[in-house]
């Protein structure tokens, strides 16, 4: 069980990276580029939406939610969400979006890597 839980943040990073890269994916490249957020408000809303979705997916599917050896995981996940959302409020572009998503992931990784 420990190996699964320690590898889960790595899986989450991959999933979040794919979400970030494909959040606006369309059938053709021109449509995809036209669909990207173009204002700070749109980037902020997208970052918030994706962090909330990652949180909900983690609550529903992460083994840490049921791990009796890691009873603080739900609090850690909540902290990751709050920190990611706090940074999402400052997002103005794609780099800021990536930073907000990374904050969510880093909070989880840092704590789980110390166990």
PDB file of C-alpha atoms in Angstrom:
ATOM      1  CA  UNK A   1       0.000   0.000   0.000  1.00  0.00           C
ATOM      2  CA  UNK A   2       2.845   2.409   0.766  1.00  0.00           C
ATOM      3  CA  UNK A   3       4.295   2.106  -2.738  1.00  0.00           C
ATOM      4  CA  UNK A   4       0.922   2.852  -4.273  1.00  0.00           C
ATOM      5  CA  UNK A   5       0.472   5.943  -2.151  1.00  0.00           C
ATOM      6  CA  UNK A   6       3.984   7.218  -2.781  1.00  0.00           C
ATOM      7  CA  UNK A   7       3.538   6.773  -6.530  1.00  0.00           C
ATOM      8  CA  UNK A   8       0.077   8.343  -6.569  1.00  0.00           C
ATOM      9  CA  UNK A   9       1.392  11.949  -6.472  1.00  0.00           C
ATOM     10  CA  UNK A  10       3.546  11.180  -9.505  1.00  0.00           C
ATOM     11  CA  UNK A  11       0.487   9.886 -11.295  1.00  0.00           C
ATOM     12  CA  UNK A  12      -1.408  13.001 -10.254  1.00  0.00           C
ATOM     13  CA  UNK A  13       1.351  15.187 -11.706  1.00  0.00           C
ATOM     14  CA  UNK A  14       1.108  13.356 -15.026  1.00  0.00           C
ATOM     15  CA  UNK A  15      -2.677  13.646 -15.063  1.00  0.00           C
ATOM     16  CA  UNK A  16      -2.580  17.323 -14.176  1.00  0.00           C
ATOM     17  CA  UNK A  17       0.052  17.970 -16.847  1.00  0.00           C
ATOM     18  CA  UNK A  18      -2.113  16.273 -19.420  1.00  0.00           C
ATOM     19  CA  UNK A  19      -5.102  18.291 -18.266  1.00  0.00           C
ATOM     20  CA  UNK A  20      -3.099  21.495 -18.559  1.00  0.00           C
ATOM     21  CA  UNK A  21      -1.898  20.637 -22.037  1.00  0.00           C
ATOM     22  CA  UNK A  22      -5.242  19.400 -23.310  1.00  0.00           C
ATOM     23  CA  UNK A  23      -7.779  21.484 -21.465  1.00  0.00           C
ATOM     24  CA  UNK A  24      -8.630  23.320 -24.648  1.00  0.00           C
ATOM     25  CA  UNK A  25      -7.657  20.667 -27.181  1.00  0.00           C
ATOM     26  CA  UNK A  26      -9.731  20.748 -30.337  1.00  0.00           C
ATOM     27  CA  UNK A  27      -9.700  18.739 -33.558  1.00  0.00           C
ATOM     28  CA  UNK A  28      -7.519  21.206 -35.412  1.00  0.00           C
ATOM     29  CA  UNK A  29      -4.659  23.352 -34.139  1.00  0.00           C
ATOM     30  CA  UNK A  30      -6.168  26.681 -35.173  1.00  0.00           C
ATOM     31  CA  UNK A  31      -9.340  26.001 -33.194  1.00  0.00           C
ATOM     32  CA  UNK A  32      -7.291  25.016 -30.160  1.00  0.00           C
ATOM     33  CA  UNK A  33      -5.294  28.232 -30.252  1.00  0.00           C
ATOM     34  CA  UNK A  34      -8.453  30.299 -30.618  1.00  0.00           C
ATOM     35  CA  UNK A  35      -9.958  28.523 -27.599  1.00  0.00           C
ATOM     36  CA  UNK A  36      -7.164  29.387 -25.180  1.00  0.00           C
ATOM     37  CA  UNK A  37      -8.021  31.954 -22.543  1.00  0.00           C
ATOM     38  CA  UNK A  38      -7.106  35.436 -23.686  1.00  0.00           C
ATOM     39  CA  UNK A  39      -7.707  37.480 -20.554  1.00  0.00           C
ATOM     40  CA  UNK A  40      -6.474  37.261 -16.990  1.00  0.00           C
ATOM     41  CA  UNK A  41     -10.038  36.573 -15.821  1.00  0.00           C
ATOM     42  CA  UNK A  42     -10.327  33.642 -18.226  1.00  0.00           C
ATOM     43  CA  UNK A  43      -6.963  32.203 -17.132  1.00  0.00           C
ATOM     44  CA  UNK A  44      -7.996  32.578 -13.478  1.00  0.00           C
ATOM     45  CA  UNK A  45     -11.341  30.874 -14.068  1.00  0.00           C
ATOM     46  CA  UNK A  46      -9.665  28.025 -15.944  1.00  0.00           C
ATOM     47  CA  UNK A  47      -7.061  27.531 -13.210  1.00  0.00           C
ATOM     48  CA  UNK A  48      -9.765  27.531 -10.540  1.00  0.00           C
ATOM     49  CA  UNK A  49     -11.905  25.080 -12.499  1.00  0.00           C
ATOM     50  CA  UNK A  50      -9.015  22.678 -13.086  1.00  0.00           C
ATOM     51  CA  UNK A  51      -7.794  22.782  -9.481  1.00  0.00           C
ATOM     52  CA  UNK A  52     -11.332  22.132  -8.234  1.00  0.00           C
ATOM     53  CA  UNK A  53     -11.627  19.223 -10.699  1.00  0.00           C
ATOM     54  CA  UNK A  54      -8.285  17.768  -9.608  1.00  0.00           C
ATOM     55  CA  UNK A  55      -9.362  18.046  -5.982  1.00  0.00           C
ATOM     56  CA  UNK A  56     -12.680  16.297  -6.670  1.00  0.00           C
ATOM     57  CA  UNK A  57     -10.967  13.542  -8.666  1.00  0.00           C
ATOM     58  CA  UNK A  58      -8.467  13.038  -5.852  1.00  0.00           C
ATOM     59  CA  UNK A  59     -11.211  12.868  -3.221  1.00  0.00           C
ATOM     60  CA  UNK A  60     -13.058  10.297  -5.300  1.00  0.00           C
ATOM     61  CA  UNK A  61     -10.105   8.195  -6.411  1.00  0.00           C
ATOM     62  CA  UNK A  62      -6.912   8.743  -4.411  1.00  0.00           C
ATOM     63  CA  UNK A  63      -6.027   5.807  -2.116  1.00  0.00           C
ATOM     64  CA  UNK A  64      -4.768   8.276   0.474  1.00  0.00           C
ATOM     65  CA  UNK A  65      -8.364   9.100   1.317  1.00  0.00           C
ATOM     66  CA  UNK A  66      -8.726   5.586   2.754  1.00  0.00           C
ATOM     67  CA  UNK A  67      -5.204   4.936   4.033  1.00  0.00           C
ATOM     68  CA  UNK A  68      -5.270   4.329   7.790  1.00  0.00           C
ATOM     69  CA  UNK A  69      -1.495   4.907   7.853  1.00  0.00           C
ATOM     70  CA  UNK A  70      -1.960   8.391   6.431  1.00  0.00           C
ATOM     71  CA  UNK A  71      -4.908   9.859   8.319  1.00  0.00           C
ATOM     72  CA  UNK A  72      -3.868  13.432   7.522  1.00  0.00           C
ATOM     73  CA  UNK A  73      -4.124  13.003   3.752  1.00  0.00           C
ATOM     74  CA  UNK A  74      -7.607  14.583   3.479  1.00  0.00           C
ATOM     75  CA  UNK A  75      -6.293  17.685   5.292  1.00  0.00           C
ATOM     76  CA  UNK A  76      -3.237  17.728   3.034  1.00  0.00           C
ATOM     77  CA  UNK A  77      -5.427  17.516  -0.050  1.00  0.00           C
ATOM     78  CA  UNK A  78      -7.578  20.353   1.249  1.00  0.00           C
ATOM     79  CA  UNK A  79      -4.433  22.426   1.856  1.00  0.00           C
ATOM     80  CA  UNK A  80      -3.226  21.714  -1.678  1.00  0.00           C
ATOM     81  CA  UNK A  81      -6.561  22.909  -3.028  1.00  0.00           C
ATOM     82  CA  UNK A  82      -6.534  26.101  -0.959  1.00  0.00           C
ATOM     83  CA  UNK A  83      -2.953  26.944  -1.896  1.00  0.00           C
ATOM     84  CA  UNK A  84      -3.580  26.255  -5.579  1.00  0.00           C
ATOM     85  CA  UNK A  85      -6.748  28.356  -5.542  1.00  0.00           C
ATOM     86  CA  UNK A  86      -4.956  31.202  -3.751  1.00  0.00           C
ATOM     87  CA  UNK A  87      -2.371  31.267  -6.511  1.00  0.00           C
ATOM     88  CA  UNK A  88      -5.075  30.904  -9.185  1.00  0.00           C
ATOM     89  CA  UNK A  89      -6.434  34.305  -8.122  1.00  0.00           C
ATOM     90  CA  UNK A  90      -3.172  35.849  -9.333  1.00  0.00           C
ATOM     91  CA  UNK A  91      -3.035  34.089 -12.717  1.00  0.00           C
ATOM     92  CA  UNK A  92      -2.823  36.335 -15.782  1.00  0.00           C
ATOM     93  CA  UNK A  93      -1.441  33.952 -18.443  1.00  0.00           C
ATOM     94  CA  UNK A  94      -0.428  30.382 -19.280  1.00  0.00           C
ATOM     95  CA  UNK A  95       2.657  30.527 -17.069  1.00  0.00           C
ATOM     96  CA  UNK A  96       0.570  31.604 -14.102  1.00  0.00           C
ATOM     97  CA  UNK A  97      -1.906  28.837 -14.853  1.00  0.00           C
ATOM     98  CA  UNK A  98       0.923  26.291 -14.838  1.00  0.00           C
ATOM     99  CA  UNK A  99       2.233  27.719 -11.562  1.00  0.00           C
ATOM    100  CA  UNK A 100      -1.168  27.387  -9.861  1.00  0.00           C
ATOM    101  CA  UNK A 101      -1.533  23.781 -11.019  1.00  0.00           C
ATOM    102  CA  UNK A 102       2.036  23.085  -9.928  1.00  0.00           C
ATOM    103  CA  UNK A 103       1.319  24.516  -6.466  1.00  0.00           C
ATOM    104  CA  UNK A 104      -1.529  22.046  -6.000  1.00  0.00           C
ATOM    105  CA  UNK A 105       0.754  19.173  -6.992  1.00  0.00           C
ATOM    106  CA  UNK A 106       3.773  20.356  -5.030  1.00  0.00           C
ATOM    107  CA  UNK A 107       1.907  20.576  -1.739  1.00  0.00           C
ATOM    108  CA  UNK A 108       0.919  16.930  -2.121  1.00  0.00           C
ATOM    109  CA  UNK A 109       4.340  15.764  -3.276  1.00  0.00           C
ATOM    110  CA  UNK A 110       6.322  17.598  -0.636  1.00  0.00           C
ATOM    111  CA  UNK A 111       4.352  16.173   2.254  1.00  0.00           C
ATOM    112  CA  UNK A 112       4.108  12.638   0.882  1.00  0.00           C
ATOM    113  CA  UNK A 113       7.810  12.549   0.020  1.00  0.00           C
ATOM    114  CA  UNK A 114       8.657  13.303   3.644  1.00  0.00           C
ATOM    115  CA  UNK A 115       6.863  10.195   4.923  1.00  0.00           C
TER     116      UNK A 115
END
